[in-house]
PDB file of C-alpha atoms and ligand atoms in Angstrom:
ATOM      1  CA  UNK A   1     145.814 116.803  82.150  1.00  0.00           C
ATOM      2  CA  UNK A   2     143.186 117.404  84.446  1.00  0.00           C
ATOM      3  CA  UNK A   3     139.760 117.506  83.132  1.00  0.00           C
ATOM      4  CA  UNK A   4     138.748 120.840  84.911  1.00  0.00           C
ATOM      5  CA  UNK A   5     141.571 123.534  85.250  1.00  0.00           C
ATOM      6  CA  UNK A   6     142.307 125.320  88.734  1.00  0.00           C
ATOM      7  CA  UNK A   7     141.301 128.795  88.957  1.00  0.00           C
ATOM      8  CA  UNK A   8     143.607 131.383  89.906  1.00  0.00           C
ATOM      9  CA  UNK A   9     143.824 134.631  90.628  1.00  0.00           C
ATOM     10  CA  UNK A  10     147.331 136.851  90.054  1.00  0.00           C
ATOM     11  CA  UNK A  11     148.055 139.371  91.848  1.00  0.00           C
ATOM     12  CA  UNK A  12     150.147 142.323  90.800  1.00  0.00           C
ATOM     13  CA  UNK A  13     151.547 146.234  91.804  1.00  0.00           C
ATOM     14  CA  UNK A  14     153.589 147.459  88.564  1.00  0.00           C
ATOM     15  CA  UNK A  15     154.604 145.975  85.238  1.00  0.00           C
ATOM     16  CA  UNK A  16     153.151 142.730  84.761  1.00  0.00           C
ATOM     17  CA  UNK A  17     156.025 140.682  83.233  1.00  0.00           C
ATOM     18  CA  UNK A  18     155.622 137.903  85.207  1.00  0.00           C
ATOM     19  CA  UNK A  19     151.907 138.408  84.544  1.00  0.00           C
ATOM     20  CA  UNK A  20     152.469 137.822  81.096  1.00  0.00           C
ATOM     21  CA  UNK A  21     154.785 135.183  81.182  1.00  0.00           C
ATOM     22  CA  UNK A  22     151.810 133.383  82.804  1.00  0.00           C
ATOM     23  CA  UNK A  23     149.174 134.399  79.834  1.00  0.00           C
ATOM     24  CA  UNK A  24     151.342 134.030  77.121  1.00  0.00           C
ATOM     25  CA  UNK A  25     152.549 130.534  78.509  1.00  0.00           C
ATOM     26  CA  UNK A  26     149.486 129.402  79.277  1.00  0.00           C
ATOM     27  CA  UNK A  27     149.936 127.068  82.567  1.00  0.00           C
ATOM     28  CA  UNK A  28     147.644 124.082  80.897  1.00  0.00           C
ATOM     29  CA  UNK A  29     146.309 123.507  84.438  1.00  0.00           C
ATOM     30  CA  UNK A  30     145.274 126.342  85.350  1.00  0.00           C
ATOM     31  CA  UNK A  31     143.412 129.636  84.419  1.00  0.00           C
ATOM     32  CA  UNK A  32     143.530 132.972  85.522  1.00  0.00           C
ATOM     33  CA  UNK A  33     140.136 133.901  86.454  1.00  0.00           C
ATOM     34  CA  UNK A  34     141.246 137.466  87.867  1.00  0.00           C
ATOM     35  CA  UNK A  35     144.142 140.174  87.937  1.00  0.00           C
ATOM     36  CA  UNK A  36     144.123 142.241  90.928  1.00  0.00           C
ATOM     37  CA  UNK A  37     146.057 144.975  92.088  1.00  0.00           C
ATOM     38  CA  UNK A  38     147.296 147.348  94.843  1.00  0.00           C
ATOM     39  CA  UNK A  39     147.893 149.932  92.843  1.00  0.00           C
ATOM     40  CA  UNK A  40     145.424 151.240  90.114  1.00  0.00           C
ATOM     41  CA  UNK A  41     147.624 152.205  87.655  1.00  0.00           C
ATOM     42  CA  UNK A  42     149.449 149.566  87.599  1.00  0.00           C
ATOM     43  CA  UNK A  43     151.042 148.366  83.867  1.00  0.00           C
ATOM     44  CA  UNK A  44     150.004 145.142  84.465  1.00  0.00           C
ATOM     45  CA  UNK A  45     146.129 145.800  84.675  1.00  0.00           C
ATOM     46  CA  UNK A  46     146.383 146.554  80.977  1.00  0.00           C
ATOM     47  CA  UNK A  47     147.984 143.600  80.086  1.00  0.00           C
ATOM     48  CA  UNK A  48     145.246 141.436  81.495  1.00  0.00           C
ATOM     49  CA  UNK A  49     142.858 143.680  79.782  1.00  0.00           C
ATOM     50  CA  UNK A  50     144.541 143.707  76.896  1.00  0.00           C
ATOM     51  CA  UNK A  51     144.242 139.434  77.098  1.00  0.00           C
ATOM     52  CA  UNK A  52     140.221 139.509  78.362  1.00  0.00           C
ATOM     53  CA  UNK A  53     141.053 138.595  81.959  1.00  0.00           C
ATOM     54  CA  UNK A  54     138.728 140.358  84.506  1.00  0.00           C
ATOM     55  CA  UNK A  55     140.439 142.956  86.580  1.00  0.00           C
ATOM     56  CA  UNK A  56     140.208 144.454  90.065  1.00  0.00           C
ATOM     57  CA  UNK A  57     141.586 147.359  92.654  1.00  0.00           C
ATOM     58  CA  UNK A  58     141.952 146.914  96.145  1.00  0.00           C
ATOM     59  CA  UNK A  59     143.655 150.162  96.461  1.00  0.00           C
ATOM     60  CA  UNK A  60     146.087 149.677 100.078  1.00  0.00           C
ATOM     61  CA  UNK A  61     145.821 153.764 100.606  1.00  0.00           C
ATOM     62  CA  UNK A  62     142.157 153.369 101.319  1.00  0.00           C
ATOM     63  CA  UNK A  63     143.441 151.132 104.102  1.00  0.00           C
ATOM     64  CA  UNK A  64     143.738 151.697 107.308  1.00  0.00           C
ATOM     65  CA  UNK A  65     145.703 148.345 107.867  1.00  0.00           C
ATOM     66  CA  UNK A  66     147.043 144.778 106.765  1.00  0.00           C
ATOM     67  CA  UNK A  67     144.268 143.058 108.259  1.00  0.00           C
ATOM     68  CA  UNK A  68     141.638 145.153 106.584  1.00  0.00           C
ATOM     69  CA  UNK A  69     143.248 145.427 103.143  1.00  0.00           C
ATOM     70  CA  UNK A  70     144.126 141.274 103.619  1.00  0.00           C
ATOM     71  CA  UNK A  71     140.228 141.020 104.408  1.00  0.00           C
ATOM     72  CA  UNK A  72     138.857 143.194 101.415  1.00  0.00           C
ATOM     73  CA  UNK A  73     141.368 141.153  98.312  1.00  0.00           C
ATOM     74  CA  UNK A  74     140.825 137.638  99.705  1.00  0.00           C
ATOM     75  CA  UNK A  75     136.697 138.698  99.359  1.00  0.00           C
ATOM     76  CA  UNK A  76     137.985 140.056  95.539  1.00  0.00           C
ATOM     77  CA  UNK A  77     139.634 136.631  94.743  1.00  0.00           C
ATOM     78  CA  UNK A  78     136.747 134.800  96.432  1.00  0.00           C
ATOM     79  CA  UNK A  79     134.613 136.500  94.420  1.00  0.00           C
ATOM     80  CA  UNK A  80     135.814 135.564  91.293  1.00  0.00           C
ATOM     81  CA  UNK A  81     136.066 131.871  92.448  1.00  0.00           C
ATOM     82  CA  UNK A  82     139.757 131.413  92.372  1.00  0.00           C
ATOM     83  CA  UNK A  83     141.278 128.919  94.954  1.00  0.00           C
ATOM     84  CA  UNK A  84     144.805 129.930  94.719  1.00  0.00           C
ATOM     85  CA  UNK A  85     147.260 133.026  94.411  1.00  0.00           C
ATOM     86  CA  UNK A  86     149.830 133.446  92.608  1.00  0.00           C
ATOM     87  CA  UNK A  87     151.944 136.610  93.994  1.00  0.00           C
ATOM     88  CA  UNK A  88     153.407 138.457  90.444  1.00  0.00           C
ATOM     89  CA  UNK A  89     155.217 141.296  91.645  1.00  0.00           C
ATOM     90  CA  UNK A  90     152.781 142.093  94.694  1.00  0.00           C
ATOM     91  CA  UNK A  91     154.451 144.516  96.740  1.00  0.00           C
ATOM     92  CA  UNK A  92     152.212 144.145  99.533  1.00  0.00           C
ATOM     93  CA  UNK A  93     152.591 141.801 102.373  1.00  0.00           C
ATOM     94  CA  UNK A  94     149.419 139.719 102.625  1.00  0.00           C
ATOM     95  CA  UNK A  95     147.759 139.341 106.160  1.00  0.00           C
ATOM     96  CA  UNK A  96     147.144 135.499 107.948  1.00  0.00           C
ATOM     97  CA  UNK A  97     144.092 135.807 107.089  1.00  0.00           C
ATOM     98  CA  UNK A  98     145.055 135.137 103.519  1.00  0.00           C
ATOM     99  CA  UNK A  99     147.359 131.928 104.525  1.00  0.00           C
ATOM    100  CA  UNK A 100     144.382 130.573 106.384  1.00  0.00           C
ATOM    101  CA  UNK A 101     142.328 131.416 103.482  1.00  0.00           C
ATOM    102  CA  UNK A 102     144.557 129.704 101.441  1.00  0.00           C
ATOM    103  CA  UNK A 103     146.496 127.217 102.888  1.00  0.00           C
ATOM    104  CA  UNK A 104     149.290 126.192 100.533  1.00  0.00           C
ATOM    105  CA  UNK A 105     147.962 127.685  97.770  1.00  0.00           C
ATOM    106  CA  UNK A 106     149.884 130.981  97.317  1.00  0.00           C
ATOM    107  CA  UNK A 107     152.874 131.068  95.415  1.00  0.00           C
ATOM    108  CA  UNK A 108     155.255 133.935  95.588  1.00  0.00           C
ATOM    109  CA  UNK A 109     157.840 134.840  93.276  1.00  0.00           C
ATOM    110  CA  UNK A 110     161.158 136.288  94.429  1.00  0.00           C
ATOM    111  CA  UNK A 111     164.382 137.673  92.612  1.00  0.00           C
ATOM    112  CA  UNK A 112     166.664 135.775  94.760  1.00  0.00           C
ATOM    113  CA  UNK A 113     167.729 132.578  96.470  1.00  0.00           C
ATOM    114  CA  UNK A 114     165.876 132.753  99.680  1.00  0.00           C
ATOM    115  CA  UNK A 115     166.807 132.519 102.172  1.00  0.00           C
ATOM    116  CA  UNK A 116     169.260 135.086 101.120  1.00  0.00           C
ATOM    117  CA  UNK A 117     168.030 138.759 100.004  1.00  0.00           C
ATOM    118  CA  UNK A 118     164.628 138.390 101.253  1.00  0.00           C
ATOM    119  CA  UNK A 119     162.297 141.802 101.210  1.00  0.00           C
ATOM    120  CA  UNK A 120     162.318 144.306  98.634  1.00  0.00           C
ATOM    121  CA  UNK A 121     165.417 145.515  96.238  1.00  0.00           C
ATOM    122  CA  UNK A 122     166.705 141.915  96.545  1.00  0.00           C
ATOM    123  CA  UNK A 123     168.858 142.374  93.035  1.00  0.00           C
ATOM    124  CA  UNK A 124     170.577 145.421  94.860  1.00  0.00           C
ATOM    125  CA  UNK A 125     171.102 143.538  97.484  1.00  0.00           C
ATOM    126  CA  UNK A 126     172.795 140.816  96.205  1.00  0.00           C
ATOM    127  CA  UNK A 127     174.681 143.040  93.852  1.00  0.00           C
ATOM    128  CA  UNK A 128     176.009 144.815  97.090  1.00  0.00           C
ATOM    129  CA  UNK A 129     176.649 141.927  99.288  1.00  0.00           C
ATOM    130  CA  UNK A 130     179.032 140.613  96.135  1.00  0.00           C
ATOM    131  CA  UNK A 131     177.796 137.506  95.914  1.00  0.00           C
ATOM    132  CA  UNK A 132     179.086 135.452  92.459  1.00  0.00           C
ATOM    133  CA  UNK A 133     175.622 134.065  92.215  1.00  0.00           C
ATOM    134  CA  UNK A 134     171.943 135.447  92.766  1.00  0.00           C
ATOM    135  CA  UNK A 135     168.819 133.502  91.339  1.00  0.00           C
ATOM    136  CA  UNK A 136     164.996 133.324  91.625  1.00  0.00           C
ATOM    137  CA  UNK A 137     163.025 131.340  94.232  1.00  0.00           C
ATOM    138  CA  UNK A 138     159.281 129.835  93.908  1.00  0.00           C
ATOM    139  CA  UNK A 139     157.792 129.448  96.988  1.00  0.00           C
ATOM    140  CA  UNK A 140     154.802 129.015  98.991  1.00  0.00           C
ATOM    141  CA  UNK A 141     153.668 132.335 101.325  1.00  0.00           C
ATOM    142  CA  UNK A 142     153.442 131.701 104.710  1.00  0.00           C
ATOM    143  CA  UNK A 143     153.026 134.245 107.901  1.00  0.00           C
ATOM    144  CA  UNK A 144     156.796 135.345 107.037  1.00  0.00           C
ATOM    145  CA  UNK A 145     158.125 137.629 104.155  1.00  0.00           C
ATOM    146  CA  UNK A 146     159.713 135.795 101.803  1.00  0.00           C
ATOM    147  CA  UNK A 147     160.306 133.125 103.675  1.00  0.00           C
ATOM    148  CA  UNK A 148     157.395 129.885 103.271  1.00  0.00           C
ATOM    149  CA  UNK A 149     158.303 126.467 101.854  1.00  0.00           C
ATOM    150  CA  UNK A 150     160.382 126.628  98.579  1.00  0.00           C
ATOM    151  CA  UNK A 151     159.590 124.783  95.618  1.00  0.00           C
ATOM    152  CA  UNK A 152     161.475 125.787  92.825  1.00  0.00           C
ATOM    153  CA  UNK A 153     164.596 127.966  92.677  1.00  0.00           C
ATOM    154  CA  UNK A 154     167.352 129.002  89.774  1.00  0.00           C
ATOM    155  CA  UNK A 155     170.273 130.236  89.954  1.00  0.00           C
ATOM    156  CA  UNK A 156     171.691 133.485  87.940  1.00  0.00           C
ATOM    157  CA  UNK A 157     175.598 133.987  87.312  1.00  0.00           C
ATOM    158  CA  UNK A 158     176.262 137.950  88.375  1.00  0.00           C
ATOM    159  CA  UNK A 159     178.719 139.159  85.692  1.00  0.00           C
ATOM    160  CA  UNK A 160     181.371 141.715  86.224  1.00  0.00           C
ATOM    161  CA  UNK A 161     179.822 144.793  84.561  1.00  0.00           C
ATOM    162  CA  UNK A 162     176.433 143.928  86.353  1.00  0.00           C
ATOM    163  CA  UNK A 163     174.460 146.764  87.320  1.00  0.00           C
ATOM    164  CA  UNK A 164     170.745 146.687  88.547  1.00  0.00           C
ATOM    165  CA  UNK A 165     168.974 146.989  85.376  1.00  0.00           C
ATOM    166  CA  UNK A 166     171.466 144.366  83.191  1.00  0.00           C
ATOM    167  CA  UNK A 167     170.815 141.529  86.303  1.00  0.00           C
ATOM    168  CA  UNK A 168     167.452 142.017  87.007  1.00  0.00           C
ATOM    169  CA  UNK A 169     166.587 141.491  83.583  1.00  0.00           C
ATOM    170  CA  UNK A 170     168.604 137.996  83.314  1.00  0.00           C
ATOM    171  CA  UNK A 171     166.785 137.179  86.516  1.00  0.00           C
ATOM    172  CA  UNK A 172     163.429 137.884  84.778  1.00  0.00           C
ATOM    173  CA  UNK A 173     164.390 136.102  81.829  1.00  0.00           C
ATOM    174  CA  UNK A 174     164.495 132.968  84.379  1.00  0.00           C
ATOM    175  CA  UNK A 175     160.970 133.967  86.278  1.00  0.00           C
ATOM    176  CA  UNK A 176     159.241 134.094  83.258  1.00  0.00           C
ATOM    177  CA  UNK A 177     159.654 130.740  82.452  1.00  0.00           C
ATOM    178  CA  UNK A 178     160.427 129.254  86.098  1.00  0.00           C
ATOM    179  CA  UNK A 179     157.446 130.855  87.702  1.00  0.00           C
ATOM    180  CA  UNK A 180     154.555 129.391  84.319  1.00  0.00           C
ATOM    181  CA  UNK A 181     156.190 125.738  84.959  1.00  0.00           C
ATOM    182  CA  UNK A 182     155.477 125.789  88.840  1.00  0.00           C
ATOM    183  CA  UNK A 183     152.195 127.438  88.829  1.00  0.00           C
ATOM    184  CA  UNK A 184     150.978 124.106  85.947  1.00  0.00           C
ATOM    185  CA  UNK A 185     152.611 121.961  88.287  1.00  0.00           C
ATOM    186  CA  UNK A 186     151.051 122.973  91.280  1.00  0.00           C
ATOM    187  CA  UNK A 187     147.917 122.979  89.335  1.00  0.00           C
ATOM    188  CA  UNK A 188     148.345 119.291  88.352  1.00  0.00           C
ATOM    189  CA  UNK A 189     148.811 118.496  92.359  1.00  0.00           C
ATOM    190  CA  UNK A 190     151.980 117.467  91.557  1.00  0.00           C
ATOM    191  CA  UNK A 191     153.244 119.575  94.607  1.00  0.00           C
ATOM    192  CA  UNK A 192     152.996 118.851  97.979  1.00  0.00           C
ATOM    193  CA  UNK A 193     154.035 120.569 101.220  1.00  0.00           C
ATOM    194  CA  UNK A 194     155.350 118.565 104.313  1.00  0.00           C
ATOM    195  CA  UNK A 195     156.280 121.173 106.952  1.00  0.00           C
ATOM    196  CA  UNK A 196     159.298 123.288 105.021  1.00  0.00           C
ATOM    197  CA  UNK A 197     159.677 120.755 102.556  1.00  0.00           C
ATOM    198  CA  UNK A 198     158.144 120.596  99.389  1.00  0.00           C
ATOM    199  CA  UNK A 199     158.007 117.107  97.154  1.00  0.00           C
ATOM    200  CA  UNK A 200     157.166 117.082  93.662  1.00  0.00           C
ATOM    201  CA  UNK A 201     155.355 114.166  91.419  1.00  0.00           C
ATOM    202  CA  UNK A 202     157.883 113.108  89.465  1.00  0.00           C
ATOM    203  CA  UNK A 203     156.020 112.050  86.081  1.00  0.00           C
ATOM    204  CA  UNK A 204     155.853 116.302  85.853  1.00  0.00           C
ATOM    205  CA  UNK A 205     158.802 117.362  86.691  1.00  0.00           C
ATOM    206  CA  UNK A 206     159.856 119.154  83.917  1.00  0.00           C
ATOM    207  CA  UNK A 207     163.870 118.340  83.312  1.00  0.00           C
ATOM    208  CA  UNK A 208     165.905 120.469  85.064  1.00  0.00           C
ATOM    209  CA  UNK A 209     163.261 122.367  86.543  1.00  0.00           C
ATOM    210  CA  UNK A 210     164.918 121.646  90.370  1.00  0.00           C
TER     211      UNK A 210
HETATM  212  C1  LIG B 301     159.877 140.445  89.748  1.00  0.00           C
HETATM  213  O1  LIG B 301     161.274 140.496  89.583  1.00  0.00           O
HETATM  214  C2  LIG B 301     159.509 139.660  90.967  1.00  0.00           C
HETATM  215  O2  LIG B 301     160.413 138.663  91.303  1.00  0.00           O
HETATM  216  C3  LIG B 301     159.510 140.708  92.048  1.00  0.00           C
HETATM  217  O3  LIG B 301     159.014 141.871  91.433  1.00  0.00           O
HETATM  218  C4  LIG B 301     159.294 141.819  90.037  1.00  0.00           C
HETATM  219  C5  LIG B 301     157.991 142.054  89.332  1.00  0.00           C
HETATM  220  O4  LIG B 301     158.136 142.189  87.962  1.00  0.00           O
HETATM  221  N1  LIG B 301     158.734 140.262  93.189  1.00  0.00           N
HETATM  222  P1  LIG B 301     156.864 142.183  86.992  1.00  0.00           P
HETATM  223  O5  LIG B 301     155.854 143.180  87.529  1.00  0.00           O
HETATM  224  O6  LIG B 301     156.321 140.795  86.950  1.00  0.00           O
HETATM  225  O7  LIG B 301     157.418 142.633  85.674  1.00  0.00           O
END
């Protein structure tokens, strides 16, 4: 355990699941120093309230841009002295500016397994496509959606009587505890990027975690 934990910052748009899944879970390694959002009535700003995290708006409609809005929330997560992201249901797309901010240090989570059904309504996707299995990938962000180095990923069985609703909430049931084990890991150092491939220090790999 490392003597001083890594502060983060989450970022959010809507419920917060995954956002709790992180407070409940604690990460060990890390703490969230700040939840900030796109949106400002997002769920999820209550739930950090509601847990005595510090909370922040960077509202994209006052935007005229990416760049601009990418600018004005890497100053918000600056400010609260967090060195990573973690991407909890962000619905934005993050400028470069943010991956050169910080390089290898935001972690997205998706419902699928990249590099299939990247973008938004991935479970529809998959559901439509017919595929027998979806899942959820960890990953780092790069300059592409959905697309930077993967470092954890799970898969989900899609059932017969599947709709939406009934598989996205299996798939969450993975996220929330997939995406709390990476983000300790990562706080650790126990993850490492090497171009697209991502190698983990074994003494914390949690089992089956890969
Ligand atoms: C999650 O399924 C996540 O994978 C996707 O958006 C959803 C957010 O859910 N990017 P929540 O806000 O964490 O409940």
């Amino acid at each position: 355990m490392p003597v001083e934990s890594l502060p983060i910052a989450v970022l959010i748009s809507g419920v917060g699941s995954n956002l709790q899944s992180l407070i409940d879970n604690g990460t060990g390694s890390t703490r969230i120093v700040a939840v900030l959002s796109d949106r400002p009535r997002a769920a999820g700003l209550l739930k950090a309230e509601a847990a005595g995290i510090p909370t922040a708006v960077v509202d994209w409609r006052e935007f005229r841009d990416r760049d601009r809005f990418t600018e004005v929330m890497c100053e918000a997560v600056d400010r609260f002295g967090a060195r990573a992201i973690v991407l909890a249901g962000f619905m934005r797309v993050l400028g470069s500016l943010a991956i050169k901010t910080f390089p290898d240090a935001i972690i997205n989570v998706h419902p699928s397994l990249l590099p299939s059904f990247p973008g938004a309504n991935a479970v529809e996707q998959a559901l439509a496509h017919g595929v027998t299995h979806t899942g959820v990938t960890v990953h780092f962000v790069d300059e592409e959606v959905d697309h930077g180095p993967i470092i954890a990923q799970q898969p989900v069985p899609i059932l017969d009587d599947d709709d939406v609703d009934s598989l996205h909430a299996r798939i969450q049931v993975v996220e929330h505890r997939l995406l709390p084990e990476v983000v300790d890991a990562f706080g650790r150092g126990a993850i490492s990027v090497a171009g697209r491939r991502v190698q983990w220090n074994s003494a914390v790999l949690s089992e089956g975690l890969r």
